[in-house]
């Protein structure tokens, strides 16, 4: 029972490089989320998706892009990495329908450093 | 504005003492409220949740929280803490729109609980 799986766990990028953080879930959840966690700032929502083909901006979307072509996958793209994107990134998923709201289940995180 | 606010960034407490971690939410946040715990270098784990019903919610590891609609609060409590409770705790809530629950989940800034021997 894998839950939410993120890859890679660690990555060092140079300024201006691009990369994709992968996230997949096997719980058939309709909602998926990307957060970044910085010390003392809690978790900030980057993007979220309510289902395949539908995405929306969160609190801090600048510098990131997402897509949701399947229910299972929700990759996060950094096009031009900047030092300000050094952070720990978490992917999460939840099941949300009328009358049924589950908690969000989280992956183990990706620690990204931009140098 | 949509917000979940944790009123204390750090809470030091001695082992076996009671503790309360405070959380307030704005009116644009729904009553679907959650507390998560994060141990060092790990992901987030659900402690408890409030979706409806009884305002006193019991969770794992002896934690409980009370939903107070009039004060828009969802404080977390434990009557006697252990060293192993040292961790960061996050309050979270789902955001409402005019048409209802958006499913958008936002977090407070986190509270570091430091349990001392």
Tab-separated table of C-alpha atoms in Angstrom:
chain	number	residue	atom	x	y	z
A	1	UNK	CA	0.000	0.000	0.000
A	2	UNK	CA	2.227	2.815	-1.315
A	3	UNK	CA	0.005	5.887	-0.691
A	4	UNK	CA	1.672	9.055	-2.029
A	5	UNK	CA	5.093	8.604	-3.596
A	6	UNK	CA	7.456	11.470	-4.415
A	7	UNK	CA	10.662	11.338	-6.384
A	8	UNK	CA	13.430	12.301	-6.055
A	9	UNK	CA	14.051	12.592	-2.308
A	10	UNK	CA	16.955	14.990	-2.724
A	11	UNK	CA	18.169	17.189	-5.571
A	12	UNK	CA	20.693	19.942	-6.093
A	13	UNK	CA	20.061	22.266	-9.030
A	14	UNK	CA	22.073	25.073	-10.513
A	15	UNK	CA	20.449	28.462	-11.043
A	16	UNK	CA	18.526	28.470	-14.309
A	17	UNK	CA	18.200	24.713	-14.602
A	18	UNK	CA	14.831	23.034	-14.838
A	19	UNK	CA	13.440	19.912	-13.257
A	20	UNK	CA	10.234	18.023	-12.560
A	21	UNK	CA	9.251	16.736	-9.170
A	22	UNK	CA	7.197	13.598	-9.559
A	23	UNK	CA	4.193	12.669	-7.443
A	24	UNK	CA	1.914	9.676	-7.778
A	25	UNK	CA	-0.840	8.279	-5.571
A	26	UNK	CA	-2.579	4.911	-5.670
A	27	UNK	CA	-5.642	5.737	-3.541
A	28	UNK	CA	-7.840	7.024	-6.398
A	29	UNK	CA	-8.033	10.417	-4.709
A	30	UNK	CA	-9.497	13.251	-6.749
A	31	UNK	CA	-7.640	16.098	-5.010
A	32	UNK	CA	-3.881	16.539	-5.171
A	33	UNK	CA	-1.682	19.288	-3.770
A	34	UNK	CA	1.854	20.632	-3.903
A	35	UNK	CA	3.289	22.492	-0.912
A	36	UNK	CA	6.614	23.980	-0.052
A	37	UNK	CA	7.885	24.101	3.510
A	38	UNK	CA	10.312	26.744	4.692
A	39	UNK	CA	11.511	27.149	8.298
A	40	UNK	CA	9.046	29.122	10.403
A	41	UNK	CA	6.641	29.554	7.485
A	42	UNK	CA	4.612	26.380	7.703
A	43	UNK	CA	3.394	24.816	4.484
A	44	UNK	CA	2.492	27.089	1.605
A	45	UNK	CA	0.204	25.785	-1.128
A	46	UNK	CA	1.766	26.073	-4.592
A	47	UNK	CA	-0.858	24.429	-6.824
A	48	UNK	CA	-3.703	22.039	-6.373
A	49	UNK	CA	-5.920	19.919	-8.591
A	50	UNK	CA	-9.509	18.828	-8.135
A	51	UNK	CA	-9.287	16.103	-10.752
A	52	UNK	CA	-7.639	15.072	-13.995
A	53	UNK	CA	-7.324	18.012	-16.360
A	54	UNK	CA	-8.124	20.629	-13.710
A	55	UNK	CA	-5.525	22.620	-11.791
A	56	UNK	CA	-5.558	25.876	-9.861
A	57	UNK	CA	-3.085	28.225	-8.237
A	58	UNK	CA	-2.448	28.183	-4.544
A	59	UNK	CA	-0.751	30.788	-2.346
A	60	UNK	CA	2.715	30.807	-3.972
A	61	UNK	CA	2.472	29.626	-7.620
A	62	UNK	CA	5.083	31.884	-9.240
A	63	UNK	CA	7.990	30.004	-10.793
A	64	UNK	CA	6.127	26.684	-10.919
A	65	UNK	CA	3.876	24.798	-13.303
A	66	UNK	CA	1.755	21.693	-12.922
A	67	UNK	CA	-0.275	19.321	-15.014
A	68	UNK	CA	-2.762	16.585	-14.161
A	69	UNK	CA	-3.272	14.247	-17.095
A	70	UNK	CA	-4.259	11.266	-14.952
A	71	UNK	CA	-5.885	10.779	-11.558
A	72	UNK	CA	-2.688	9.216	-10.212
A	73	UNK	CA	0.007	11.693	-11.243
A	74	UNK	CA	0.586	15.344	-10.417
A	75	UNK	CA	4.085	16.503	-11.446
A	76	UNK	CA	5.495	19.890	-10.428
A	77	UNK	CA	7.752	21.674	-12.913
A	78	UNK	CA	10.414	24.260	-12.133
A	79	UNK	CA	11.431	25.941	-15.382
A	80	UNK	CA	14.195	28.327	-14.289
A	81	UNK	CA	15.423	27.389	-10.849
A	82	UNK	CA	16.206	30.249	-8.472
A	83	UNK	CA	17.788	30.210	-4.996
A	84	UNK	CA	14.414	31.288	-3.555
A	85	UNK	CA	13.058	27.893	-4.597
A	86	UNK	CA	15.365	26.100	-2.188
A	87	UNK	CA	12.874	24.335	0.035
A	88	UNK	CA	11.295	21.044	1.006
A	89	UNK	CA	8.421	20.125	-1.287
A	90	UNK	CA	5.511	17.940	-0.263
A	91	UNK	CA	2.874	16.356	-2.419
A	92	UNK	CA	-0.448	15.308	-0.902
A	93	UNK	CA	-3.775	13.855	-1.943
A	94	UNK	CA	-7.273	13.649	-0.503
A	95	UNK	CA	-10.723	12.466	-1.416
A	96	UNK	CA	-13.288	15.228	-1.469
A	97	UNK	CA	-16.864	14.802	-2.574
A	98	UNK	CA	-20.155	16.060	-1.195
A	99	UNK	CA	-20.602	14.580	2.232
A	100	UNK	CA	-17.236	12.876	2.209
A	101	UNK	CA	-14.025	14.664	3.035
A	102	UNK	CA	-10.912	12.790	3.948
A	103	UNK	CA	-7.745	14.187	5.370
A	104	UNK	CA	-4.774	14.769	3.102
A	105	UNK	CA	-2.170	12.047	2.847
A	106	UNK	CA	1.403	13.232	2.354
A	107	UNK	CA	4.468	11.981	0.586
A	108	UNK	CA	7.851	11.930	2.293
A	109	UNK	CA	9.031	15.132	0.668
A	110	UNK	CA	11.694	16.294	-1.780
A	111	UNK	CA	14.549	18.400	-0.447
A	112	UNK	CA	15.624	20.774	-3.216
A	113	UNK	CA	18.662	23.038	-3.079
A	114	UNK	CA	19.326	25.629	-5.797
A	115	UNK	CA	22.909	26.893	-5.953
B	1	UNK	CA	-8.798	36.540	3.758
B	2	UNK	CA	-8.291	32.821	3.935
B	3	UNK	CA	-6.098	31.969	6.879
B	4	UNK	CA	-5.241	29.475	9.548
B	5	UNK	CA	-3.214	31.034	12.342
B	6	UNK	CA	-1.177	29.238	14.951
B	7	UNK	CA	-0.606	31.623	17.794
B	8	UNK	CA	2.616	30.170	19.186
B	9	UNK	CA	5.731	29.396	17.164
B	10	UNK	CA	7.376	27.464	20.005
B	11	UNK	CA	5.952	25.869	23.130
B	12	UNK	CA	8.432	24.533	25.700
B	13	UNK	CA	6.967	22.234	28.336
B	14	UNK	CA	8.241	19.744	30.882
B	15	UNK	CA	7.546	16.053	30.547
B	16	UNK	CA	4.222	14.924	32.066
B	17	UNK	CA	2.860	18.489	32.055
B	18	UNK	CA	-0.286	19.390	30.087
B	19	UNK	CA	-0.015	21.344	26.859
B	20	UNK	CA	-2.269	23.375	24.580
B	21	UNK	CA	-1.351	24.421	21.051
B	22	UNK	CA	-3.576	27.176	19.743
B	23	UNK	CA	-5.124	27.493	16.304
B	24	UNK	CA	-7.572	30.019	14.906
B	25	UNK	CA	-9.173	30.025	11.477
B	26	UNK	CA	-10.767	32.773	9.407
B	27	UNK	CA	-14.421	32.805	8.406
B	28	UNK	CA	-13.497	31.874	4.822
B	29	UNK	CA	-12.107	28.571	6.075
B	30	UNK	CA	-14.603	25.762	6.442
B	31	UNK	CA	-15.193	23.635	9.516
B	32	UNK	CA	-13.145	20.827	8.007
B	33	UNK	CA	-10.153	21.218	10.316
B	34	UNK	CA	-7.100	19.066	10.916
B	35	UNK	CA	-4.037	18.771	13.103
B	36	UNK	CA	-0.903	17.156	11.703
B	37	UNK	CA	2.405	16.250	13.353
B	38	UNK	CA	5.805	16.244	11.710
B	39	UNK	CA	8.747	14.489	13.322
B	40	UNK	CA	12.253	15.566	12.242
B	41	UNK	CA	13.053	14.789	8.612
B	42	UNK	CA	9.724	13.095	8.053
B	43	UNK	CA	6.473	13.805	6.265
B	44	UNK	CA	3.218	14.894	7.893
B	45	UNK	CA	1.041	12.491	9.834
B	46	UNK	CA	-2.585	13.136	10.749
B	47	UNK	CA	-3.268	13.530	14.484
B	48	UNK	CA	-6.994	14.211	14.321
B	49	UNK	CA	-9.711	15.845	12.269
B	50	UNK	CA	-13.002	17.631	12.733
B	51	UNK	CA	-15.582	17.276	9.985
B	52	UNK	CA	-18.860	17.511	11.934
B	53	UNK	CA	-20.567	16.214	15.066
B	54	UNK	CA	-19.095	16.348	18.550
B	55	UNK	CA	-16.911	19.389	19.082
B	56	UNK	CA	-14.391	17.393	21.115
B	57	UNK	CA	-12.279	15.279	18.820
B	58	UNK	CA	-9.906	12.590	20.006
B	59	UNK	CA	-6.853	11.628	18.007
B	60	UNK	CA	-3.799	9.422	18.168
B	61	UNK	CA	-1.139	9.476	20.875
B	62	UNK	CA	-3.532	10.877	23.506
B	63	UNK	CA	-4.149	14.191	21.745
B	64	UNK	CA	-7.553	15.853	21.530
B	65	UNK	CA	-8.890	19.085	20.096
B	66	UNK	CA	-11.964	21.190	20.644
B	67	UNK	CA	-13.799	22.921	17.826
B	68	UNK	CA	-15.232	26.263	18.924
B	69	UNK	CA	-17.303	27.920	16.229
B	70	UNK	CA	-18.002	31.152	18.114
B	71	UNK	CA	-14.298	31.721	18.723
B	72	UNK	CA	-13.227	30.234	15.359
B	73	UNK	CA	-10.677	28.126	17.193
B	74	UNK	CA	-9.469	24.549	17.065
B	75	UNK	CA	-6.953	24.187	19.897
B	76	UNK	CA	-4.972	20.988	20.400
B	77	UNK	CA	-4.458	19.584	23.894
B	78	UNK	CA	-2.731	16.739	25.681
B	79	UNK	CA	-3.051	16.219	29.440
B	80	UNK	CA	0.442	14.772	29.921
B	81	UNK	CA	3.212	15.006	27.328
B	82	UNK	CA	6.130	12.684	26.717
B	83	UNK	CA	9.603	13.340	25.377
B	84	UNK	CA	8.514	11.533	22.218
B	85	UNK	CA	5.891	14.237	21.550
B	86	UNK	CA	8.674	16.665	20.631
B	87	UNK	CA	7.823	17.603	17.049
B	88	UNK	CA	6.282	20.293	14.886
B	89	UNK	CA	2.509	20.526	14.840
B	90	UNK	CA	0.416	22.025	12.068
B	91	UNK	CA	-3.191	23.127	12.044
B	92	UNK	CA	-4.942	23.041	8.665
B	93	UNK	CA	-8.334	23.804	7.186
B	94	UNK	CA	-10.186	23.572	3.907
B	95	UNK	CA	-11.193	26.805	2.204
B	96	UNK	CA	-14.768	27.712	1.381
B	97	UNK	CA	-16.020	29.399	-1.734
B	98	UNK	CA	-19.457	30.852	-2.522
B	99	UNK	CA	-20.456	27.433	-3.843
B	100	UNK	CA	-19.112	25.505	-0.877
B	101	UNK	CA	-15.990	23.575	-0.011
B	102	UNK	CA	-13.234	24.111	-2.581
B	103	UNK	CA	-11.075	21.276	-1.276
B	104	UNK	CA	-8.181	23.732	-1.128
B	105	UNK	CA	-6.253	22.916	2.029
B	106	UNK	CA	-4.194	25.588	3.796
B	107	UNK	CA	-1.895	25.365	6.804
B	108	UNK	CA	-0.869	27.451	9.745
B	109	UNK	CA	2.745	28.417	10.364
B	110	UNK	CA	3.426	25.503	12.675
B	111	UNK	CA	4.185	25.196	16.398
B	112	UNK	CA	7.312	23.495	17.657
B	113	UNK	CA	6.584	21.531	20.806
B	114	UNK	CA	9.729	21.045	22.890
B	115	UNK	CA	9.265	18.561	25.716
B	116	UNK	CA	11.981	18.794	28.352
B	117	UNK	CA	12.888	16.076	30.877
